Amino acid sequence: MNTAQAIPRNGLVWLLVAQVLVILPHLGHLPLWIIGLWLACATWRVQIFRMRARYPKGWAKALMMIGAGFGVYFSRGSVIGLDAGVVLLIAAFILKLVEMRSRRDALVLIFLGFFAVVTSYLFYDSLLAGLYSLLPITALLAAMIGLQQNTVATQPWPTMRLAGSLLLQAVPLMLVLFVLFPRLGPLWSLPQPQDRGVTGLADSMSPGDIAELSRSAELAFRVSFEGPIPERDQLYWRAVTFERFDGRRWSQSFASQAPQAPDWTPRGEPVRYSVVMQPSGRPWLYALDVPQVDADNVRLMADFHLQRQRPIDQPLLYRATSWTESLREPEAVPSMLERALQLPATGNPRSRTWAAELRRNHRTPEATVQALLRHFNQQPYGYTLRPPSVGADIVDGFLFDTLNGFCIHYAGAMTFVLRAAGIPARVVAGYQGGEINPSGNYLSVRQLDAHAWVEYWIADRGWIAVDPTFQVAPERIELGLEEALADEQGFLEDSPLTLRRYRDIGWLNELRFGWDNLNYGWQRWVLGYQGERQLEILKGLFGKIDERKLGLLMVAFGALLISLLALMLLKPWRRERDPQLRLFQRFEGLLARQGIARQAGEGARDFAERAAGLAPAVAEPIRDFARLYEMTRYAGQPANMATMRASLARLKRQLPWRPDILRRRRTDERSDP
């Protein structure tokens, strides 16, 4: 092995530590064989360093690469896509460990590590994940520093301290870049990682689906209001509207997804708020009725739900204004009414018979709706996360047999009966309520707050929202799901480690609120710092900014940044003022690149003679420059800077362009008998 390129012990130690820290956050979505691969490669690398093992041959490296490819294919079902690509990257990051022979190879490994750290943000973007990522970055910097140390350096902690100080020095520049660098929209979008925990409402739903969501404490979104938080019974967050029913599932209609602005008239006081929404993999935005969002890529659809052009695959911050008392479509078009009356041709005969009876006994649609609500309130219906199974006719089975269900059971059954009675109706799915965080005075809405309710239409009054669940379990609307299901074992059974299960313990609950407030601030001010927010900050700093002024500002910022980098790299305040000494320092630097460094106390002539002996191929220009320097510096002759520069340029031309060529040539000459 070339000792000049050998990997120092400190560098290898920090490389191994960095690999562990880089891989650790990926373990949740990596196949188990990756752990075995790293243990095998790390052991092999240590044995190579101890000279107890050899580097792998070409055929062995080929087999390892092919094996890793097959491992990715069998564990992910493909070698194409984001999830498979990350596994391939981590596998390459590990395999490079046993293949690296020189410091250059180690640098490639370090750069792979930085890239692997970035990919972890695709899966985890919380404050804790951001803080943790500083650990592998510092370890990779320590490994890079360790590569520049000599082979006898054995103390790893000074290297770590230096890496930490370098990272701290980069913080001011990082903050300036974060605030001022333009937030450009992506030219492409990455697919959502399959292993990333994205749960939420789907574009179709059966009675058991919302019940499954309500067993999870995973965050859906957070809301901050401009003013007091509305009462809980007014917090109905619309996500999607279901108009089609096939006898088992409710789903969206194609017409409701049309970007056609519905007819509505604002009434009452507006409610202004901002939402930080978690990734859902769906294009819907959550809002109170009827919302307006000032964004080009968000539209109010025909059924009053907000929809974005692209699915939400990263935390999204948006601001909305809602008029909860609005008059919505008082004069509906016939096609819309037909969709709101659609039912399967057959099925649920008892519900159809009951609907006809309600229609005969009540002259107005309002009276029919009130009769249905009284029925749910007065009969022994129950509210549960574990509804008993029903037969093929799910509405009949729920209304007349089991009498126990979740919100989607009540909303679906009421919509079916209203349609069978000739009243246009539809199911609305979203979230209801939320938990107020006293530490930050905002609302956290989780998957357990998933809810479904009913909208029915009356001429001249438009769409009217009603919640049959309130008639059965009013505590669900007024207090939340926890209180409604306090005695039921199914609550939060999918989240056994969540602190919300222990909200009765005071200090734990305060700790939960405080940590949630920190994460909300992280998402709101860091992850949510996009183009519109940046423009607001710049307007506050520089006044009114148009596109031309913003472009000039970015150019000025770029020039300032380049100037600062040039000052940091060139350090003109340290530059030698004497022109002769500057040329001699350049002379020293040229030879130092070839491995010929000037020794302490060594004179100019002695240094030149030693360099000429070590590099006979360029001995003449070395001696020529040294002679000119001595004549002008010490012999009192007039300085001829042009001649000295020409001599130095001649030396530079004759030196090999690769620094290791001259050193290799000297080694060959010494070994030649």
XYZ file of C-alpha atoms in Angstrom:
673
model
C 0.000 0.000 0.000
C 1.200 3.524 -0.714
C 1.979 4.884 2.772
C 1.492 8.464 1.567
C -2.148 7.651 0.836
C -2.801 5.326 3.784
C -5.965 6.041 5.773
C -5.013 7.257 9.280
C -6.413 5.502 12.315
C -8.399 8.555 13.421
C -9.998 8.862 10.002
C -11.031 5.196 9.989
C -12.438 5.337 13.520
C -14.637 8.331 12.714
C -15.708 6.770 9.417
C -17.016 3.729 11.288
C -18.756 5.926 13.875
C -20.261 8.098 11.146
C -21.621 5.053 9.325
C -23.443 3.898 12.449
C -24.927 7.380 13.011
C -25.940 7.775 9.345
C -27.612 4.359 9.128
C -29.376 4.496 12.503
C -32.360 6.745 11.526
C -32.892 4.654 8.388
C -33.330 1.381 10.314
C -37.089 1.831 10.513
C -37.446 1.452 6.737
C -34.375 -0.658 5.843
C -34.392 -4.459 5.461
C -32.698 -6.400 8.250
C -29.951 -7.757 5.993
C -28.459 -4.243 5.854
C -27.425 -4.626 9.513
C -25.644 -7.893 8.765
C -23.965 -6.333 5.736
C -22.587 -3.463 7.801
C -21.312 -5.749 10.574
C -19.525 -7.929 8.012
C -17.998 -4.993 6.115
C -16.942 -3.142 9.281
C -15.245 -6.260 10.665
C -13.491 -6.841 7.344
C -12.318 -3.211 7.235
C -10.858 -3.416 10.769
C -9.048 -6.639 9.911
C -7.594 -4.977 6.787
C -6.327 -2.116 8.940
C -4.731 -4.632 11.314
C -3.160 -6.376 8.280
C -5.010 -9.616 9.028
C -7.122 -9.577 5.861
C -6.718 -8.574 2.229
C -8.734 -6.215 0.099
C -11.505 -7.937 -1.891
C -10.635 -9.021 -5.408
C -12.530 -7.704 -8.382
C -14.743 -10.790 -8.616
C -15.575 -10.546 -4.881
C -16.618 -6.895 -5.234
C -18.768 -7.796 -8.235
C -20.480 -10.565 -6.242
C -21.154 -8.200 -3.327
C -22.682 -5.606 -5.644
C -24.881 -8.187 -7.361
C -25.894 -9.624 -3.996
C -26.865 -6.188 -2.713
C -28.924 -5.608 -5.863
C -30.786 -8.893 -5.397
C -31.306 -8.068 -1.715
C -32.911 -4.756 -2.625
C -35.101 -6.403 -5.264
C -36.396 -9.170 -2.980
C -36.950 -6.837 -0.009
C -38.537 -3.976 -1.967
C -39.946 -5.769 -5.004
C -37.997 -3.483 -7.332
C -34.696 -1.676 -7.742
C -36.489 1.446 -9.039
C -38.211 4.021 -6.891
C -37.476 6.128 -3.851
C -37.536 3.360 -1.235
C -35.394 1.006 -3.296
C -33.049 3.853 -4.208
C -32.416 4.708 -0.557
C -31.653 1.064 0.255
C -29.250 0.912 -2.694
C -27.547 4.107 -1.511
C -27.075 2.742 2.015
C -25.765 -0.565 0.601
C -23.233 1.317 -1.568
C -22.293 3.441 1.453
C -21.493 0.228 3.360
C -19.746 -1.691 0.552
C -17.420 1.233 -0.179
C -15.955 0.696 3.296
C -14.090 -2.494 2.335
C -13.183 -1.266 -1.134
C -11.463 2.012 -0.161
C -7.682 1.955 -0.358
C -6.708 5.622 -0.285
C -7.776 8.905 1.217
C -9.467 9.752 -2.043
C -11.683 6.658 -1.681
C -12.438 7.685 1.891
C -13.554 11.126 0.701
C -15.979 9.466 -1.719
C -17.361 7.476 1.219
C -17.779 10.660 3.273
C -19.655 12.415 0.445
C -21.951 9.378 0.162
C -22.589 9.748 3.884
C -23.633 13.393 3.532
C -26.052 12.394 0.769
C -27.466 9.567 2.914
C -28.101 12.068 5.741
C -30.126 14.217 3.344
C -32.273 11.239 2.275
C -33.303 10.669 5.910
C -35.236 13.971 5.720
C -37.563 12.304 3.189
C -38.799 10.004 5.951
C -38.480 12.083 9.134
C -38.733 15.873 9.276
C -39.452 16.550 12.955
C -37.367 18.787 15.190
C -35.808 15.733 16.842
C -34.772 14.338 13.454
C -33.230 17.678 12.488
C -31.237 17.857 15.733
C -30.099 14.250 15.411
C -28.811 14.823 11.875
C -26.138 17.113 13.343
C -24.490 14.052 14.932
C -23.698 12.140 11.701
C -22.718 15.412 9.987
C -20.227 16.192 12.777
C -18.870 12.622 12.668
C -18.407 12.853 8.884
C -16.567 16.161 9.308
C -14.388 14.530 11.977
C -13.608 11.697 9.552
C -12.665 14.241 6.881
C -10.334 15.987 9.334
C -8.905 12.656 10.458
C -7.913 11.877 6.872
C -5.584 14.900 6.911
C -3.805 13.822 10.107
C -0.681 11.703 10.222
C -0.876 7.971 10.803
C 0.395 8.181 14.409
C -2.430 10.428 15.671
C -4.503 8.298 18.040
C -6.656 10.778 19.987
C -10.142 10.998 18.396
C -11.666 13.648 20.676
C -9.563 16.633 19.540
C -10.664 15.771 16.001
C -14.285 15.740 17.136
C -13.916 19.110 18.854
C -12.420 20.632 15.722
C -15.289 19.237 13.614
C -17.816 20.695 16.059
C -16.146 24.102 15.958
C -16.205 24.071 12.134
C -19.914 23.245 12.211
C -20.569 26.126 14.629
C -18.621 28.517 12.406
C -20.872 27.534 9.495
C -24.076 28.332 11.428
C -24.157 32.104 10.654
C -23.687 31.492 6.923
C -26.314 28.752 7.056
C -28.830 31.123 8.671
C -28.162 33.852 6.107
C -28.617 31.381 3.250
C -31.797 30.009 4.823
C -33.396 33.444 5.180
C -32.304 35.067 1.912
C -31.754 32.299 -0.616
C -34.772 32.240 -2.969
C -37.326 29.480 -2.374
C -37.772 28.059 -5.862
C -40.495 25.531 -6.583
C -39.261 22.046 -7.536
C -39.029 21.132 -11.194
C -40.143 17.614 -10.278
C -41.730 15.874 -7.317
C -40.446 12.843 -5.482
C -42.821 9.946 -4.833
C -43.994 9.525 -1.275
C -41.841 6.984 0.625
C -43.870 3.852 1.159
C -42.534 3.381 4.674
C -43.249 6.899 5.807
C -46.145 6.951 8.254
C -48.890 8.615 6.255
C -52.401 7.856 7.389
C -55.625 9.691 6.873
C -58.873 9.827 5.010
C -59.137 8.036 1.679
C -61.164 8.803 -1.446
C -63.650 6.087 -0.472
C -64.716 4.786 2.893
C -66.614 1.927 4.484
C -68.080 2.033 8.012
C -64.986 0.526 9.616
C -62.379 2.833 8.078
C -62.827 5.906 10.287
C -62.983 3.637 13.327
C -59.521 2.356 12.375
C -58.202 5.923 12.095
C -59.610 6.770 15.504
C -57.328 4.206 17.145
C -54.303 6.298 16.143
C -52.906 9.398 17.860
C -50.861 10.412 14.811
C -50.979 14.118 14.056
C -53.102 15.276 11.101
C -52.624 19.057 11.316
C -52.220 22.001 13.698
C -54.196 25.250 13.595
C -53.495 28.746 14.928
C -56.382 31.259 14.975
C -56.259 35.030 14.624
C -58.367 35.682 17.666
C -60.117 33.330 20.097
C -60.447 29.660 19.256
C -64.062 28.853 18.241
C -66.200 26.564 20.351
C -65.504 22.886 19.841
C -68.936 22.144 18.360
C -68.145 24.570 15.507
C -64.857 22.915 14.530
C -65.885 20.697 11.616
C -62.849 20.382 9.331
C -64.015 19.334 5.870
C -61.654 17.129 3.878
C -63.730 15.320 1.246
C -67.364 14.756 0.262
C -68.848 11.353 -0.535
C -71.782 11.311 -2.964
C -71.672 7.780 -4.410
C -72.860 4.695 -2.549
C -72.538 1.182 -3.963
C -74.200 -0.660 -1.084
C -70.930 -1.121 0.881
C -68.718 1.943 0.440
C -69.143 5.677 0.117
C -66.896 7.430 -2.428
C -66.362 10.679 -4.308
C -68.184 11.415 -7.508
C -66.272 12.633 -10.540
C -68.350 15.821 -10.703
C -67.434 16.823 -7.137
C -63.761 16.807 -8.111
C -64.283 19.322 -10.905
C -62.547 22.675 -10.333
C -65.842 24.511 -10.628
C -66.433 27.287 -8.105
C -69.718 26.634 -6.265
C -72.334 29.303 -5.621
C -72.200 30.659 -2.086
C -72.778 33.887 -0.153
C -70.658 34.840 2.890
C -72.599 35.364 6.100
C -71.543 36.012 9.666
C -68.116 36.876 11.007
C -65.115 35.389 9.180
C -62.734 33.039 10.988
C -59.058 33.505 10.075
C -56.488 30.844 10.829
C -53.319 29.161 9.582
C -52.822 25.421 9.230
C -49.655 23.311 9.266
C -50.769 20.089 7.616
C -48.895 16.793 7.877
C -48.185 14.726 4.734
C -51.304 12.816 3.721
C -50.510 11.654 0.191
C -53.811 13.282 -0.863
C -54.470 16.646 -2.535
C -57.140 17.750 -0.037
C -56.671 20.587 2.414
C -58.551 20.730 5.704
C -60.685 23.793 6.418
C -63.873 25.024 8.038
C -66.784 25.831 5.733
C -66.715 27.904 3.534
C -62.984 28.558 3.068
C -60.904 30.888 0.955
C -57.156 30.317 0.556
C -54.908 32.856 -1.108
C -52.768 30.463 -3.149
C -52.551 29.879 -6.881
C -52.352 26.093 -6.660
C -55.365 25.643 -4.314
C -58.974 25.733 -5.513
C -62.410 25.427 -3.949
C -64.071 22.474 -5.654
C -67.709 21.997 -6.591
C -68.520 20.217 -3.299
C -66.861 22.953 -1.163
C -63.669 21.065 -0.348
C -60.228 22.579 -0.921
C -57.888 20.775 -3.293
C -54.270 21.322 -4.255
C -52.738 20.516 -7.630
C -50.283 18.037 -6.117
C -50.714 15.619 -3.212
C -49.347 16.821 0.106
C -46.132 14.825 0.543
C -44.403 17.178 2.982
C -45.587 19.481 5.780
C -47.628 22.307 4.268
C -48.377 25.720 5.762
C -51.382 27.643 4.435
C -53.657 30.433 5.638
C -57.424 30.387 5.241
C -60.499 32.474 5.990
C -63.846 30.738 6.541
C -67.441 31.893 6.808
C -69.150 29.154 8.824
C -72.668 30.615 8.434
C -72.577 30.975 4.639
C -75.502 30.317 2.350
C -74.389 27.486 0.036
C -76.028 26.778 -3.336
C -79.629 27.842 -2.609
C -80.442 27.064 -6.250
C -78.753 23.814 -7.156
C -78.479 22.466 -10.684
C -80.469 19.287 -11.492
C -77.340 17.180 -12.076
C -76.101 17.942 -8.583
C -79.451 16.966 -7.059
C -79.417 13.711 -9.009
C -76.019 12.821 -7.548
C -77.297 13.630 -4.061
C -80.242 11.249 -4.522
C -78.319 8.293 -6.024
C -78.899 4.891 -4.399
C -78.267 1.296 -5.514
C -81.202 -0.292 -7.303
C -81.628 -2.920 -4.598
C -80.646 -3.577 -1.021
C -81.583 -2.424 2.496
C -85.377 -2.898 2.027
C -86.296 -2.108 5.644
C -84.523 1.253 5.479
C -86.302 2.110 2.227
C -89.686 1.207 3.751
C -88.940 3.323 6.835
C -87.907 6.262 4.633
C -91.200 6.094 2.741
C -93.056 6.066 6.057
C -91.145 9.123 7.283
C -91.959 10.924 4.054
C -95.684 10.206 4.435
C -95.756 11.304 8.071
C -93.803 14.557 7.660
C -94.713 17.224 5.157
C -91.405 19.079 4.958
C -87.802 17.975 4.594
C -86.910 19.798 7.838
C -89.505 17.729 9.731
C -88.138 14.492 8.247
C -84.593 15.405 9.306
C -85.720 16.244 12.832
C -87.640 12.978 13.075
C -84.491 11.051 12.137
C -82.428 12.906 14.738
C -85.064 12.243 17.447
C -85.015 8.575 16.508
C -81.245 8.358 17.061
C -81.564 10.259 20.327
C -84.483 8.333 21.827
C -83.756 4.783 20.732
C -81.029 2.704 22.450
C -78.271 3.401 19.935
C -74.655 3.118 21.078
C -71.377 4.768 20.068
C -68.394 2.427 19.833
C -65.081 1.811 18.078
C -65.924 -1.895 17.960
C -69.256 -2.113 16.140
C -70.665 -5.606 15.685
C -70.668 -7.050 12.204
C -73.679 -6.596 9.954
C -74.921 -8.583 7.010
C -75.001 -7.753 3.329
C -77.494 -4.918 3.931
C -75.252 -2.773 6.119
C -77.759 0.047 6.649
C -80.568 -2.305 7.691
C -78.217 -4.273 9.915
C -77.095 -1.154 11.737
C -80.472 0.639 12.030
C -82.619 -2.325 13.076
C -80.308 -5.055 14.418
C -77.006 -4.005 16.019
C -77.909 -0.375 16.935
C -74.202 0.229 17.662
C -71.703 1.991 15.461
C -69.252 4.787 14.861
C -69.800 8.205 13.255
C -69.646 6.850 9.686
C -72.417 4.355 10.545
C -74.730 7.166 11.644
C -73.784 9.536 8.814
C -74.076 6.831 6.163
C -77.389 5.496 7.479
C -78.948 8.967 7.777
C -77.824 9.921 4.254
C -79.279 6.682 2.869
C -82.639 7.215 4.571
C -82.851 10.888 3.518
C -82.144 9.950 -0.103
C -84.707 7.177 0.028
C -87.171 9.803 1.330
C -86.425 12.057 -1.639
C -84.189 14.568 0.200
C -80.790 15.265 -1.447
C -78.028 14.409 1.023
C -74.353 13.440 1.139
C -71.671 12.316 3.594
C -68.861 14.691 4.565
C -65.650 13.209 5.933
C -63.001 15.159 7.787
C -62.082 15.898 11.383
C -64.027 17.311 14.287
C -62.663 19.256 17.224
C -59.027 19.082 18.243
C -56.932 19.458 21.380
C -55.981 22.936 22.590
C -52.324 23.247 23.541
C -52.136 25.807 26.371
C -48.368 26.234 25.860
C -48.866 27.734 22.410
C -52.621 28.473 22.265
C -53.188 26.443 19.120
C -55.188 23.376 18.142
C -53.747 19.921 17.410
C -56.026 17.704 15.325
C -55.101 14.020 15.194
C -56.301 10.959 13.342
C -58.418 10.005 16.340
C -60.453 13.157 15.590
C -61.533 11.756 12.200
C -65.269 12.201 11.813
C -68.173 12.002 9.375
C -71.367 14.021 9.270
C -74.278 14.768 6.905
C -75.271 17.591 4.574
C -78.788 17.801 3.162
C -80.183 20.283 0.653
C -83.342 22.403 0.833
C -84.481 24.858 -1.819
C -83.610 28.504 -1.036
C -81.601 27.418 2.027
C -78.956 25.388 0.251
C -76.761 22.823 1.976
C -77.274 22.418 5.717
C -74.869 20.434 7.898
C -76.161 18.136 10.614
C -74.370 15.610 12.845
C -76.387 12.543 13.901
C -73.518 11.418 16.176
C -74.332 14.335 18.498
C -77.757 12.794 19.196
C -76.150 9.537 20.358
C -72.899 10.684 21.957
C -72.919 14.477 22.518
C -69.732 14.153 24.580
C -67.922 13.169 21.356
C -68.605 16.627 19.923
C -68.397 18.679 23.104
C -65.479 16.981 24.876
C -63.739 14.753 22.359
C -63.311 11.093 21.527
C -61.377 10.343 24.726
C -64.347 11.228 26.897
C -66.853 9.517 24.633
C -64.870 6.251 24.716
C -63.276 6.528 28.146
C -64.402 3.019 29.113
C -63.568 1.337 25.816
C -60.319 -0.606 25.416
C -59.948 0.126 21.720
C -59.064 3.796 22.222
C -55.449 4.510 21.060
C -54.664 0.808 20.843
C -52.546 1.507 17.738
C -50.435 4.044 19.677
C -49.302 2.267 22.869
C -46.343 4.621 23.456
C -48.089 7.954 22.930
C -48.021 10.274 25.937
C -51.674 11.114 25.284
C -52.629 7.823 26.919
C -51.166 9.227 30.142
C -52.747 12.694 29.973
C -54.066 12.262 33.524
C -50.486 12.482 34.864
C -49.907 16.217 35.220
C -46.162 16.522 34.615
C -46.271 14.107 31.682
C -49.108 16.076 30.119
C -47.173 19.342 30.512
C -44.113 17.683 28.974
C -46.254 16.505 26.056
C -47.683 19.984 25.460
C -44.246 21.619 25.667
C -42.636 19.198 23.217
C -45.566 19.515 20.824
C -45.225 23.303 20.969
C -41.535 23.043 20.018
C -42.369 20.807 17.058
C -45.116 23.176 15.958
C -42.693 26.082 15.989
C -40.224 23.996 13.963
C -42.822 23.190 11.327
C -44.312 26.677 11.248
C -41.115 28.739 11.089
C -38.581 26.335 9.530
C -40.370 23.745 7.385
C -43.081 26.267 6.523
C -40.588 28.933 5.447
C -41.423 28.892 1.756
C -41.751 31.481 -0.984
C -44.680 33.487 0.410
C -43.287 33.558 3.937
C -39.843 34.559 2.652
C -41.378 37.390 0.631
C -43.134 38.671 3.768
C -39.828 38.676 5.689
C -38.005 40.491 2.872
C -40.797 43.080 2.624
C -40.435 43.721 6.331
C -36.677 44.230 5.910
C -36.526 46.106 2.593
C -40.010 47.498 2.057
C -42.136 46.818 -1.009
C -40.462 44.277 -3.298
C -41.436 43.461 -6.848
C -39.881 40.804 -9.077
C -37.278 43.220 -10.469
C -36.226 44.395 -7.026
C -36.165 40.836 -5.734
C -33.905 39.798 -8.637
C -31.502 42.698 -7.958
C -31.500 41.812 -4.272
C -30.601 38.212 -5.052
C -27.788 39.337 -7.390
C -26.431 41.653 -4.698
C -26.686 38.890 -2.136
C -24.855 36.485 -4.440
C -22.069 39.014 -5.037
C -21.763 39.611 -1.298
C -21.643 35.870 -0.624
C -18.939 35.302 -3.262
C -16.925 38.204 -1.844
C -17.137 36.807 1.679
C -16.055 33.358 0.479
C -13.151 34.905 -1.429
C -12.045 36.778 1.700
C -12.258 33.619 3.788
C -10.263 31.549 1.283
C -7.680 34.078 0.084
C -7.194 35.921 3.406
C -5.582 38.988 1.826
C -4.737 40.433 5.250
C -2.272 37.567 5.668
C -0.664 38.053 2.280
C 3.014 38.926 2.231
C 3.535 42.519 1.160
C 7.106 42.027 -0.104
C 6.815 40.986 -3.814
C 10.075 38.962 -3.684
C 8.926 36.993 -0.659
C 5.534 36.394 -2.310
C 7.283 34.829 -5.317
C 9.455 32.688 -3.069
C 6.363 31.513 -1.155
C 4.806 30.477 -4.468
C 8.061 28.644 -5.249
C 7.806 26.794 -1.924
C 4.164 25.964 -2.586
C 4.887 24.449 -6.011
C 7.518 22.132 -4.552
C 5.408 21.314 -1.481
C 2.688 19.988 -3.800
C 5.287 17.501 -5.095
C 6.112 16.349 -1.566
C 9.239 18.523 -1.175
C 8.584 20.751 1.823
C 11.030 23.315 3.128
C 12.413 22.370 6.522
C 12.576 24.674 9.533
C 15.659 26.929 9.372
C 16.595 25.756 5.884
C 18.029 28.521 3.689
C 16.925 29.286 0.158
C 20.054 27.810 -1.500
C 20.117 24.653 0.644
C 16.393 24.111 0.019
C 16.851 24.542 -3.740
C 19.811 22.140 -3.849
C 17.924 19.488 -1.868
C 14.868 19.917 -4.101
C 17.021 19.659 -7.250
C 18.496 16.426 -5.941
C 15.066 14.980 -5.198
C 13.627 16.113 -8.535
C 16.461 15.957 -11.102
C 13.992 16.296 -13.989
C 13.330 19.912 -12.971
C 16.668 20.659 -11.297
C 17.638 23.380 -13.784
C 14.560 25.652 -13.334
C 14.733 25.115 -9.542
C 18.359 26.294 -9.382
C 17.669 29.094 -11.852
C 14.874 30.588 -9.712
C 16.940 30.221 -6.511
C 19.875 32.009 -8.153
C 17.704 34.937 -9.258
C 16.162 35.189 -5.802
C 19.574 35.281 -4.087
C 20.876 37.902 -6.545
C 17.969 40.274 -5.963
C 17.500 39.547 -2.271
C 20.996 39.278 -0.901
C 23.550 40.393 -3.582
C 22.217 43.900 -3.807
C 21.476 43.682 -7.503
C 18.422 45.531 -8.888
C 15.242 43.479 -8.591
C 14.018 42.144 -11.912
C 10.567 40.864 -10.987
C 9.632 40.047 -14.577
C 12.629 37.688 -14.915
C 11.770 35.987 -11.606
C 8.156 35.510 -12.634
C 9.233 34.034 -15.970
C 11.578 31.607 -14.200
C 8.815 30.564 -11.792
C 6.394 30.076 -14.693
C 8.965 27.860 -16.449
C 9.275 25.720 -13.329
C 5.499 25.429 -13.051
C 5.214 24.273 -16.684
C 7.858 21.573 -16.279
C 6.447 20.169 -13.040
C 4.097 17.187 -13.599
C 0.383 18.097 -13.402
C -0.296 15.247 -10.984
C 1.603 15.681 -7.702
C 2.048 11.929 -7.162
C 3.888 11.400 -10.483
C 7.118 13.006 -9.275
C 6.956 11.161 -5.954
C 6.340 7.882 -7.746
C 9.249 8.633 -10.088
C 11.580 9.198 -7.116
C 10.420 5.951 -5.510
C 11.103 4.045 -8.744
C 14.578 5.547 -9.023
C 15.450 4.510 -5.477
C 14.240 0.955 -6.074
C 16.078 0.629 -9.433
C 19.291 -1.450 -8.864
